[in-house]
Amino acid sequence: MLEVSVLRVAYGPIVALHEVSLSVAAGEIVTVIGANGAGKSTLLKTICGILAPLSGEIHLKGERVSGRRSADIVRRGVALVPEGRHVFPEMTVRENLDLGAYYRRDSGAVAADLERVLTIFPILRERLRQNGGSLSGGQQQMLAIGRAMMSRPELLMLDEPSLGLAPAIVQQLGRIIRELNAAGATILLVEQNARMALRLADRAYVMATGRVVRSGTGAELLADPSVQASYLGGHPAA
Amino acid sequence: MLAQQIANGIVLGSIYALSALGFTLVFGAARIVNFAYGEILMIGAFFTVALMGALDIDFFVALPVAMVGVAALSAVLFYVALRPVMKSSHTSLQAELQIILVTLGLLYLLREAAVLIWGTAPRPIEMGVDGIVEIGDVVMTTKRLVVVAVMGVLVLGLYLLLYRTRIGKALRAIAQNREGAAAIGLDADRIIAFVFAISGAMACAAGSLLGTLYAVEPAMGGPPLLKAFVIVIFGGLGSVPGAIVGGLAIGLIETLAGAYVSFAFKDVFAFLALIAVLLLRPAGLFGRPAS
Ligand SMILES: Nc1ncnc2c1ncn2[C@@H]1O[C@H](COP(=O)(O)OP(=O)(O)OP(=O)(O)O)[C@@H](O)[C@H]1O
Ligand SMILES: [Mg+2]
């Protein structure tokens, strides 16, 4: 599904990604964990075309997409749930969701997808006419995920969806990510909540200062002493 | 007498509101303070004059054509002068400073261009609408009523554009949350170019209407820019209702203060009102507090 090879990305003089390579197969849940500033968000933004790489390549379903505009990449089936949710605060829940389908012309299928989103997130159905900014943090996260799903992505990328949410909501989120995956979406999940992410993931990558420093199955990394020390140590079981 | 002054204030306020709308749209969507905005307004007025003269057409025919022309000019200026700066700067402070310098540069460029092309002599715009209207005690030239009507039509059009069209929704989305808009793949460049076009059209209408009441000249852009600043801060940065209400309010305050207190100090009252609003509501009448 996704093939990232020796990607190098910089913000002006600051190099954020050095030589990042990773791959995600269709149907997988892959997670990327790492400390603050490791470059996880930069990676996702580059994959969906918000940032342009200095060098390296990104292939999606065999087609090279690096250097394309994000609108093209969204149309090719990639959706991003950004870190910090970033819902549109003064637009209704309905308008937020509609915007997720901005590039789609198949209005019948869009209506069906809206129905599906509202079934997965019943709270959004109740709040359809309310402004995005009036929702709680957890609800906004649901809205951000729903908005991303409205583009009917084959690859759904989530950037720290558990950030700032109560443990019960985080658990619910984990279940929803599994469901979406079971329904056919390939998932690339970035998390600082490493325990939750590694439990969900088929495979995982560990990033530090712009590089991939470890990779393996979720179970392998959960059991790895160095990963435990660096990324699981301070966290209570989630 | 009071009703008469209120009517006069609404006419002035309508033009203020129109000029502030174009200014606030660009700020809201692109976070750009366009110092060249007053000059776009001036160029718009000259476009209308030139079209009327060259093709011997009516004001109401020339105005929409000029609006389209200025919309195109404004979008081109964004692509040619502003977008490269935004792309090449790596920090937002650097970008903001460079954009301020570029729009200031455009200010002088456009003004000098107007002097070279059209000269400095003021030219009136003949709307071709004569007569007066009497409503109760209020007496007004029909021309001034038309100014209010044009503003009403354009505000309605803008509302429909923002709330009823696909691109309008995308525009609001970008204004409300840049990162969210990027995440769903909205093309910021194209949408901001579109905002510049709409802004240019609004400026052209405001400038041309000012021209029908006063005259068109290369230096006419300064006061409307300053007014737009005051109104946009008064109403809330980037807020569309804020620009409309703020424009009307400042128009009314100036007219009433000019009539009843002191004509020479009418601007002082607008600024006093601004200070009062900012003390009570630091984000402006319709502004959102920074989160
Ligand atoms: N807009 C920016 N301008 C300059 N440097 C940036 C910018 N965004 C990120 N960086 C830098 O790039 C590096 C990687 O940042 P990134 O946001 O990708 O990390 P992250 O792994 O997502 O961190 P977090 O867990 O805090 O979200 C950091 O050193 C950061 O300071
Ligand atoms: Mg991040």
GROMACS .gro file of C-alpha atoms in nm, chain B residues 126 128-132 142-143:
model
    8
  364GLU     CA    1  -2.121   6.014  -1.320
  366GLY     CA    2  -2.631   5.890  -1.416
  367VAL     CA    3  -2.888   5.876  -1.139
  368ASP     CA    4  -3.040   6.212  -1.055
  369GLY     CA    5  -3.315   6.335  -0.832
  370ILE     CA    6  -3.382   6.322  -0.466
  380THR     CA    7  -3.119   5.903  -0.519
  381LYS     CA    8  -2.752   5.842  -0.590
   0.00000   0.00000   0.00000
